[in-house]
Tab-separated table of C-alpha atoms and ligand atoms in Angstrom:
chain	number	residue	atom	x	y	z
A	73	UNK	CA	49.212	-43.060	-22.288
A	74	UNK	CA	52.461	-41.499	-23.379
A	75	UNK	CA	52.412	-42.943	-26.608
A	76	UNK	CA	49.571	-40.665	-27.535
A	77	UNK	CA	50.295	-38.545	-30.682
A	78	UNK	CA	47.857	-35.666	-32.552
A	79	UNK	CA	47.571	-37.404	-35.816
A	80	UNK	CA	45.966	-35.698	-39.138
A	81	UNK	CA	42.474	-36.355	-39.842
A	82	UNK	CA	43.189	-36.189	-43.513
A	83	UNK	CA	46.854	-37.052	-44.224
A	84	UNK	CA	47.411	-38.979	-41.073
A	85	UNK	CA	50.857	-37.363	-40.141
A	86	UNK	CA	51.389	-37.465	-36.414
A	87	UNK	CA	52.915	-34.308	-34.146
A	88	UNK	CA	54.101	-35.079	-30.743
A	89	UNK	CA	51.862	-33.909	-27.866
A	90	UNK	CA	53.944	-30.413	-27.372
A	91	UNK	CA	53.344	-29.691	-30.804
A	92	UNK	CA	52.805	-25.750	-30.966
A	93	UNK	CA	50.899	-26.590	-33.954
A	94	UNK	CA	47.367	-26.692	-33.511
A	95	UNK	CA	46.355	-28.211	-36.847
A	96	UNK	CA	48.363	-30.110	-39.260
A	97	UNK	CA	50.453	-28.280	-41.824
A	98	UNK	CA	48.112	-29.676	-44.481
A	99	UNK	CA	45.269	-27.984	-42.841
A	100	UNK	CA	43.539	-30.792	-41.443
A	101	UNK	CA	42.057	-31.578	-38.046
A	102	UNK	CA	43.982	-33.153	-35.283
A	103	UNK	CA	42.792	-35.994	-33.412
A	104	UNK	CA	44.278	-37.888	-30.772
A	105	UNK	CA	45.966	-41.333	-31.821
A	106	UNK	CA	47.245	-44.166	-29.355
A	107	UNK	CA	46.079	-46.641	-27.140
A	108	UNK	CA	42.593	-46.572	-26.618
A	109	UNK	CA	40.814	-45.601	-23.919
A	110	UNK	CA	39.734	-48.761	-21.709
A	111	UNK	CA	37.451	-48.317	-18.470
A	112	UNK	CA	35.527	-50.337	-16.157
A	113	UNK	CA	33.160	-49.070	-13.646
A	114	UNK	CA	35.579	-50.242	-11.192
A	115	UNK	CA	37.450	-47.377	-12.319
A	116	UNK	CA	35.136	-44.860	-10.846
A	117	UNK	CA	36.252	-41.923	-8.376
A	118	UNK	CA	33.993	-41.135	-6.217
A	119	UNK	CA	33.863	-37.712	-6.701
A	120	UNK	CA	30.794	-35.522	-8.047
A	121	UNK	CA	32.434	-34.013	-11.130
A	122	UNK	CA	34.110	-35.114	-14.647
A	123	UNK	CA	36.673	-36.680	-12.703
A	124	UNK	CA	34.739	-39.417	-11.549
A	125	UNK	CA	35.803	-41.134	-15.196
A	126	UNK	CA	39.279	-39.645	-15.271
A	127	UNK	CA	40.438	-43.310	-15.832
A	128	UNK	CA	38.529	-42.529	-19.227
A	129	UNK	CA	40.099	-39.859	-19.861
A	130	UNK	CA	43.072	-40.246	-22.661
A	131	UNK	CA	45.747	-37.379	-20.963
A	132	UNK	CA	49.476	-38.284	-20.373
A	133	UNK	CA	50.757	-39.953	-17.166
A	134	UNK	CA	50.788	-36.957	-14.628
A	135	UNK	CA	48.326	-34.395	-15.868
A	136	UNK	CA	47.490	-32.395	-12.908
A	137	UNK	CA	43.843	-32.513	-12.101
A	138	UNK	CA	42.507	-28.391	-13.007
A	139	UNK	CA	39.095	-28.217	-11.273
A	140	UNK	CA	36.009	-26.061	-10.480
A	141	UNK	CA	33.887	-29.404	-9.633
A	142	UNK	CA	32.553	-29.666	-13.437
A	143	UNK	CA	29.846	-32.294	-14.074
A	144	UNK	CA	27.797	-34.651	-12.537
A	145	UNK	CA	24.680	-32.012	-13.172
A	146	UNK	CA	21.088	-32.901	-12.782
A	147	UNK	CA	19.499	-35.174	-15.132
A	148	UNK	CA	15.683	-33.440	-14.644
A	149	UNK	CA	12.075	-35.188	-15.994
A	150	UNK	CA	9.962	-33.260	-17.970
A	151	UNK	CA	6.828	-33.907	-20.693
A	152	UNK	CA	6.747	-32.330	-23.934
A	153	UNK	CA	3.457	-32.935	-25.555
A	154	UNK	CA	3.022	-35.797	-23.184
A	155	UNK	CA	6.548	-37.701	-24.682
A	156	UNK	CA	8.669	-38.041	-21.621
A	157	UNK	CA	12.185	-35.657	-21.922
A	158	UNK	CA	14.847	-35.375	-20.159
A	159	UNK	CA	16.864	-32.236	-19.595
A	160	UNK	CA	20.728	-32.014	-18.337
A	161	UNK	CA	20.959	-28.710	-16.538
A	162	UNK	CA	24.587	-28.115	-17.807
A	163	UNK	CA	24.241	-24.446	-16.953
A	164	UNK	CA	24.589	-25.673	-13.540
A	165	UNK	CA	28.433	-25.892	-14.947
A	166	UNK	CA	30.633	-23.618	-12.574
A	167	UNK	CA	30.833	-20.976	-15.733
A	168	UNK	CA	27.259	-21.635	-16.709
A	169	UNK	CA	27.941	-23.538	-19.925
A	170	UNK	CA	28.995	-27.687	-21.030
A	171	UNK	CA	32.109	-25.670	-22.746
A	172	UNK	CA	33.622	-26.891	-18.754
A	173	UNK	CA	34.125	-30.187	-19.882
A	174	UNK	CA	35.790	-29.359	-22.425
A	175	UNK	CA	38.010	-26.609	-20.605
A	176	UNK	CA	38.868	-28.018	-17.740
A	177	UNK	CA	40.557	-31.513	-19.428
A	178	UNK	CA	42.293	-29.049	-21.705
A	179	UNK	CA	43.623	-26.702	-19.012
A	180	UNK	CA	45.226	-29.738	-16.857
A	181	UNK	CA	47.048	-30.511	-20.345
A	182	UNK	CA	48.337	-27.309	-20.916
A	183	UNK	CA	49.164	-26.938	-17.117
A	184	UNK	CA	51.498	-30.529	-17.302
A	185	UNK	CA	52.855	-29.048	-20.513
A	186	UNK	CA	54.237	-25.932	-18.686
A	187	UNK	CA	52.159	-23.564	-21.056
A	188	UNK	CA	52.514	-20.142	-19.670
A	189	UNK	CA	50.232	-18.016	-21.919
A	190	UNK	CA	46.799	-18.977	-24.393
A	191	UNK	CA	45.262	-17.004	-27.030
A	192	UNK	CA	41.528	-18.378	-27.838
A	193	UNK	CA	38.799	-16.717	-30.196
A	194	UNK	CA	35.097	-17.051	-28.969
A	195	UNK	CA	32.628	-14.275	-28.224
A	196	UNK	CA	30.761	-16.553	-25.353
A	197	UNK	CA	30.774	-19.563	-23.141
A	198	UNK	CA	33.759	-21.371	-24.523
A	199	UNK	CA	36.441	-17.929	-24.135
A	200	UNK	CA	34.563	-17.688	-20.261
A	201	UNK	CA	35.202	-21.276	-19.133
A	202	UNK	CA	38.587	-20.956	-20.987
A	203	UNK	CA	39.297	-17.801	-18.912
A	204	UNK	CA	37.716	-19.284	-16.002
A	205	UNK	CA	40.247	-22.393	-16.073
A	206	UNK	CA	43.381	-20.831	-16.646
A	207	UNK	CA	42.662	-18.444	-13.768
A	208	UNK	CA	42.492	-21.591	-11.540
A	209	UNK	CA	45.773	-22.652	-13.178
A	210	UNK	CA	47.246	-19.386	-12.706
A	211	UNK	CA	47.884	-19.354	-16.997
A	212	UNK	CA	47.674	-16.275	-18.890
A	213	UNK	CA	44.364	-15.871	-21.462
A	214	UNK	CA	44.492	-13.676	-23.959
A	215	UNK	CA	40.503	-13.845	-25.953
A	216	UNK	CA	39.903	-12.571	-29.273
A	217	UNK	CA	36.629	-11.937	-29.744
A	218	UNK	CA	34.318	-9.777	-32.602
A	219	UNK	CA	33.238	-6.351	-31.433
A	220	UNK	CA	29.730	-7.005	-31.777
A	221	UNK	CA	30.468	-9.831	-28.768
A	222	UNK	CA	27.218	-9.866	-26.003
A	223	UNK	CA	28.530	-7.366	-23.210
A	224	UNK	CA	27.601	-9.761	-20.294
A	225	UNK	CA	29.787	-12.861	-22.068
A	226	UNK	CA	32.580	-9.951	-22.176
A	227	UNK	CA	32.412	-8.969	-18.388
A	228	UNK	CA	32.349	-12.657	-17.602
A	229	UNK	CA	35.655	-13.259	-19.531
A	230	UNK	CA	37.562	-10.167	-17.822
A	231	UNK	CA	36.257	-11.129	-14.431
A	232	UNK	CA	38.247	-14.064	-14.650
A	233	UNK	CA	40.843	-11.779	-15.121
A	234	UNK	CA	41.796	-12.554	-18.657
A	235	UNK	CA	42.520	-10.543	-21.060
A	236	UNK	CA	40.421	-9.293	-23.988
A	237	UNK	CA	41.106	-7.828	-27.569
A	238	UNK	CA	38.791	-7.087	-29.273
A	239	UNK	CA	38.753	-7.522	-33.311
A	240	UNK	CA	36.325	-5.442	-35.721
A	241	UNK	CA	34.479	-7.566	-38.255
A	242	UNK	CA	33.283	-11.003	-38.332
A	243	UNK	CA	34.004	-14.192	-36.070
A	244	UNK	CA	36.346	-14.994	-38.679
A	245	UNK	CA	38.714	-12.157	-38.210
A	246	UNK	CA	38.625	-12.981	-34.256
A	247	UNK	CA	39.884	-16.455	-34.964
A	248	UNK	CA	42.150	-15.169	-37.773
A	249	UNK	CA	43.733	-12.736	-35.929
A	250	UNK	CA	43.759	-15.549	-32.465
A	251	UNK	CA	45.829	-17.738	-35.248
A	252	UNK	CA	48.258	-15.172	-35.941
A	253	UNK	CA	48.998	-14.380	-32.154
A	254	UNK	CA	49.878	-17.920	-31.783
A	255	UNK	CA	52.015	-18.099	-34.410
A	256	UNK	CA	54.044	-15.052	-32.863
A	257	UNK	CA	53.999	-16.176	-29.265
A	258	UNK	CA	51.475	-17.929	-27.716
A	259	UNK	CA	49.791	-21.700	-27.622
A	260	UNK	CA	46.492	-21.736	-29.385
A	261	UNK	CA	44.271	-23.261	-27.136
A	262	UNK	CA	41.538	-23.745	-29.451
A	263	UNK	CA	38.024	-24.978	-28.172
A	264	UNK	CA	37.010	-26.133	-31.651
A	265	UNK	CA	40.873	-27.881	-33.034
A	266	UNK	CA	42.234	-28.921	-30.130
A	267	UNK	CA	41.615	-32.864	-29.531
A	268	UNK	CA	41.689	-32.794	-25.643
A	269	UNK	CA	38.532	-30.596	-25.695
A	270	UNK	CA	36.669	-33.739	-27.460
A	271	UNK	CA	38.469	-36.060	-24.200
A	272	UNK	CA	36.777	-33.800	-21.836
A	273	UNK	CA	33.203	-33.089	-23.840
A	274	UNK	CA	32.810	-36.994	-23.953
A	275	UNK	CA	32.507	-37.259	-20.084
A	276	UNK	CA	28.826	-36.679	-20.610
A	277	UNK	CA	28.367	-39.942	-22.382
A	278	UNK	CA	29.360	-41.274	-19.373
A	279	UNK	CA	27.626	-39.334	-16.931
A	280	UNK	CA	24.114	-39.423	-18.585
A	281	UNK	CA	24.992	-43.766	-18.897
A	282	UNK	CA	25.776	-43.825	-15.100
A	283	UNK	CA	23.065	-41.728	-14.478
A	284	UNK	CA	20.550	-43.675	-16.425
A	285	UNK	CA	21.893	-46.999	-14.386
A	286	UNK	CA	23.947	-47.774	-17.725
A	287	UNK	CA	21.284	-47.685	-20.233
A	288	UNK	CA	22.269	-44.895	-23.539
A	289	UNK	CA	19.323	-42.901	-23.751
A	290	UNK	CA	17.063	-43.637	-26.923
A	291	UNK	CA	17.440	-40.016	-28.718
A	292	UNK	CA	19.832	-36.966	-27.794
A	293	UNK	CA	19.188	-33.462	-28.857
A	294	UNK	CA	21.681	-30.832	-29.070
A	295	UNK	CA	22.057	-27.228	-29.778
A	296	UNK	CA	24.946	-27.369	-32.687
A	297	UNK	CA	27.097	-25.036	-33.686
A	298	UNK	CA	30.801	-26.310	-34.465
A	299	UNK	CA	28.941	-29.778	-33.814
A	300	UNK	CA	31.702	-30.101	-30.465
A	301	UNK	CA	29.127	-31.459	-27.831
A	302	UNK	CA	27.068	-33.747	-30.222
A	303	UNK	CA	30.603	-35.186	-31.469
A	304	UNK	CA	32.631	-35.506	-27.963
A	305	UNK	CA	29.488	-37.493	-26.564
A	306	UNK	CA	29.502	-39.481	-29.583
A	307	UNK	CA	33.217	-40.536	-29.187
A	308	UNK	CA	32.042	-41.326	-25.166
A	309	UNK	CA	29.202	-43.573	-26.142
A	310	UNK	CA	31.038	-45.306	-28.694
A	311	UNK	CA	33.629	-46.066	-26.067
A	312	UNK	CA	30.797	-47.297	-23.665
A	313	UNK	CA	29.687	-49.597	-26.312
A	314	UNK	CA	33.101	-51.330	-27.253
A	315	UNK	CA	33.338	-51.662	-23.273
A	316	UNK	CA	29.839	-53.747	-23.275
A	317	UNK	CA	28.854	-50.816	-20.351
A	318	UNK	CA	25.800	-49.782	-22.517
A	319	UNK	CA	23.884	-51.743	-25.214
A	320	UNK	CA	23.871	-49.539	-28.310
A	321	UNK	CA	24.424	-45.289	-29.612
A	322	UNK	CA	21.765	-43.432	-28.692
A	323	UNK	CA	19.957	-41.783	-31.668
A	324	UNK	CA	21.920	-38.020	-32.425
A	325	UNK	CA	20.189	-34.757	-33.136
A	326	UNK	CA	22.079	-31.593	-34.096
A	327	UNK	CA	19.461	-28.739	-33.820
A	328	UNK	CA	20.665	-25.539	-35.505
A	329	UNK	CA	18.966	-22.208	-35.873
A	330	UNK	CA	16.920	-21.377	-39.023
A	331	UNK	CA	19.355	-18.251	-39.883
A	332	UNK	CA	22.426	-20.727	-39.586
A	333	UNK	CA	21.778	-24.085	-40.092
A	334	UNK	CA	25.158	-25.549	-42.444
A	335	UNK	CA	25.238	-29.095	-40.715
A	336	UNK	CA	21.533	-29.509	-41.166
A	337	UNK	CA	21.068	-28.286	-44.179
A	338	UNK	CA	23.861	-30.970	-45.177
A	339	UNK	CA	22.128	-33.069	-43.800
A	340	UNK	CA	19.141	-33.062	-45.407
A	341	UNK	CA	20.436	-32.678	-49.188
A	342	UNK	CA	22.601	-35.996	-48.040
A	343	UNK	CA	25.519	-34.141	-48.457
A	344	UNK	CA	29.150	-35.371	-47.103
A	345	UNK	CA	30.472	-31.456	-45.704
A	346	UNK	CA	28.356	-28.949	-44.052
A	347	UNK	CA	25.901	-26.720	-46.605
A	348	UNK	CA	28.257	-23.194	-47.930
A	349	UNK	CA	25.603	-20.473	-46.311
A	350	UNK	CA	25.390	-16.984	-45.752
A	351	UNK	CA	24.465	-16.930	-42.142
A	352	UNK	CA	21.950	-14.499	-40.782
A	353	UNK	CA	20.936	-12.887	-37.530
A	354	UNK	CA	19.170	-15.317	-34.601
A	355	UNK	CA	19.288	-14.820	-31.135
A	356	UNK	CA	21.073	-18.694	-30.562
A	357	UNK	CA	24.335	-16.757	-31.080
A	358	UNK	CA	26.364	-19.638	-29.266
A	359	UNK	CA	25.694	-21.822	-32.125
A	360	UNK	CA	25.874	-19.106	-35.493
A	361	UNK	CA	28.937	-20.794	-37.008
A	362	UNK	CA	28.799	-20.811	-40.453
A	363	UNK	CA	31.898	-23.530	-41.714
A	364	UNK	CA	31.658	-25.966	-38.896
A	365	UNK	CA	35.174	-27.085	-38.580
A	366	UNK	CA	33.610	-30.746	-37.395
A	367	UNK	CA	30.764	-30.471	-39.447
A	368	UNK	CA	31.997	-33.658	-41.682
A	369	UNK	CA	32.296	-35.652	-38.797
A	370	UNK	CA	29.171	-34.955	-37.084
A	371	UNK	CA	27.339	-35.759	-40.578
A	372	UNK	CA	28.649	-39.089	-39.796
A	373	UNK	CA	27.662	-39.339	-36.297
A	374	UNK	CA	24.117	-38.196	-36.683
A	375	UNK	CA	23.895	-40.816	-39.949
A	376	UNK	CA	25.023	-43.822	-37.948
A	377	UNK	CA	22.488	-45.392	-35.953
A	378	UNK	CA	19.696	-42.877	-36.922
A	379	UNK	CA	17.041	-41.299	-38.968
A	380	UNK	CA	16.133	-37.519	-38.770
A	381	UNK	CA	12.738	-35.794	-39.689
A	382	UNK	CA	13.593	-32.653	-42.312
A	383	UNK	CA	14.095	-29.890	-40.888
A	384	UNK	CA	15.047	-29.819	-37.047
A	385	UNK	CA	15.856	-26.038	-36.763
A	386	UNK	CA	14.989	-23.321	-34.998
A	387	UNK	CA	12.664	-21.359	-36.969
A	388	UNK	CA	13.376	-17.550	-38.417
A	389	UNK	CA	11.177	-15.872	-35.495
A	390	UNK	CA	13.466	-17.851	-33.179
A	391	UNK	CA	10.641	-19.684	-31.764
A	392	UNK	CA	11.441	-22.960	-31.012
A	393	UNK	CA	10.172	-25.271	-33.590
A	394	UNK	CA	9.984	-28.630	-31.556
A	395	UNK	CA	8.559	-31.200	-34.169
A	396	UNK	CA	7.046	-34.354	-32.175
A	397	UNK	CA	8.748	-37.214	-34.876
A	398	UNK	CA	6.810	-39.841	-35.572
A	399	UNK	CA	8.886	-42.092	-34.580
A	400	UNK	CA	8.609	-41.389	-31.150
A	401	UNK	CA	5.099	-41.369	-30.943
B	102	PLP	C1	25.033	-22.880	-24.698
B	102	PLP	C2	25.633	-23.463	-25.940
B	102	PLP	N1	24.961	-24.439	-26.574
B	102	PLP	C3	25.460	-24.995	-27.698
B	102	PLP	C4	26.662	-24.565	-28.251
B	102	PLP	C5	27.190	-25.234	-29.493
B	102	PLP	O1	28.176	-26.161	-29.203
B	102	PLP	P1	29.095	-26.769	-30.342
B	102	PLP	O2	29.802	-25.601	-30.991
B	102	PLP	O3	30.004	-27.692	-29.637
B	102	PLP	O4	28.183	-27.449	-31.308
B	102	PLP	C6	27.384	-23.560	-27.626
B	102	PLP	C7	28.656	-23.103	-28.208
B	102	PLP	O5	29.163	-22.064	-27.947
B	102	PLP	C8	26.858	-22.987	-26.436
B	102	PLP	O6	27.530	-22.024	-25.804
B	103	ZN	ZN1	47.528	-33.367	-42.680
């Protein structure tokens, strides 16, 4: 794997892997370009987290393995309205969120890098697993987040010991002013641009296809907000496909709140970038993002393979507004 590059999403210029950079110079996304990954369930560790697929896993020769036992969470039965569900407790995650996934393949990058210090901007679960990880790899975190940040998500990030700044205003001005401190000094270790967050969020794909004796489940829901999750377990089932380890994408739901709902709004006027909004209060605060960085890409994701009933959102009372599709029925 050391011919992996980030390449531009939009001009298709490549960086090497140490880049500082953390999105091309055009302003487009990174992704990561090179060999593909390849995997055979011969491949599997036996080992109760993320790392059971690590042979999945696109890193560099070397990476060093940064774990808190991520993954491999319960895959629970349920009924709504008599339709059988299926819940993945991923706040079973050792920080209480999916972001884990994510964090910990990023955090055994930065580690084989040599990166000494990260700045991040995130008032919740992605700055707490970030903090969380870099404790465990004995790397410096410096979080950015908006003052009006949920006081319990802030005492979780400092007792991992990192450190937090706090930045009047919006969300915006936290990641503006987390861009600027990376410029200065520090590596920007971004859970929304950087490409080996996607690597890790896609192990789910392949836990839920091992756990479902490698069958792709006929419909997933998520709660979207920069459309990460939906778009990393995309990339993992699409993988699983090409590989002939499951038979076909499982249908893709991005739920949004009511009071912030770009992607589905896009969605649903068949437009190609997320919906320009003017997001309002909800109590889903984890997914109140109001220009999606991914938001293009998980239009295409959720319009491949699928059909989608209007309006899948979380309604203004922040009730949620399950709709039983008639599809399903
Ligand atoms: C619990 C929870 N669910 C969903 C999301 C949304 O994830 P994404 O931004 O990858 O769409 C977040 C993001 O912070 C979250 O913390
Ligand atoms: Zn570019």
């Amino acid at each position: 794997m050391e011919d992996l590059t980030f390449r531009c999403i939009r001009c298709e210029r490549e960086y090497p892997l140490g880049t500082r950079e953390w999105r091309c110079r055009c302003g487009g996304l990174f992704e990561l370009a090179g060999p593909a990954s390849r995997f055979s369930k011969d491949e599997i560790i036996e080992e109760r987290s993320i790392w059971r697929y690590r042979a999945a896993l696109r890193l560099p020769e070397g990476v060093p393995q940064i774990t808190l036992g991520e993954g491999w969470t319960p895959l629970v039965d349920e009924a709504i309205y008599g339709l059988p569900v299926r819940f993945k407790l991923e706040f079973l995650m050792p920080t209480g969120s999916f972001k884990d996934r994510g964090a910990a393949v990023l955090v055994s990058f930065l580690k084989h890098l040599g990166v000494k210090e990260v700045v991040e901007d995130s008032s919740g679960n992605a700055a707490a697993s970030l903090a969380a990880y870099c404790a465990r790899a004995g790397i410096r975190a410096r979080i950015f987040v908006p003052s009006y940040a949920s006081l319990g998500k802030l005492k979780q990030i400092q007792a991992y010991g990192a450190e937090l700044v706090p930045v009047p205003g919006s969300r915006a001005e936290a990641a503006r002013a987390a861009e600027e401190a990376a410029e200065a000094r520090s590596y920007y270790a971004s859970h929304y641009w950087n490409p080996f967050v996607l690597e890790g969020l896609k192990t789910l794909a392949y836990e839920l296809a091992e756990q479902l004796s490698w069958r792709a489940p006929d419909n997933l829901i998520f709660p979207s907000g920069q459309g990460t999750f939906l778009l990393g377990t995309y990339h993992g089932f699409c993988e699983l496909l090409e590989a002939g380890l499951v038979e076909k994408l499982p249908r893709l739901f991005a739920v949004q709140a009511e009071a912030c709902a770009p992607i589905a709004i896009a969605f649903q006027q068949g437009l190609e970038e997320p919906a320009e909004i003017e997001p309002r209060e909800t109590v889903a605060e984890g997914v109140r993002i109001a220009k999606p960085i991914h938001g293009a890409q998980v239009l295409t994701a959720t319009r491949k393979n699928t059909w989608i009933e209007k309006d899948f959102t979380v309604n203004k009372d922040d009730k949620v507004n399950v709709k039983v599709l008639p599809s399903c029925k």
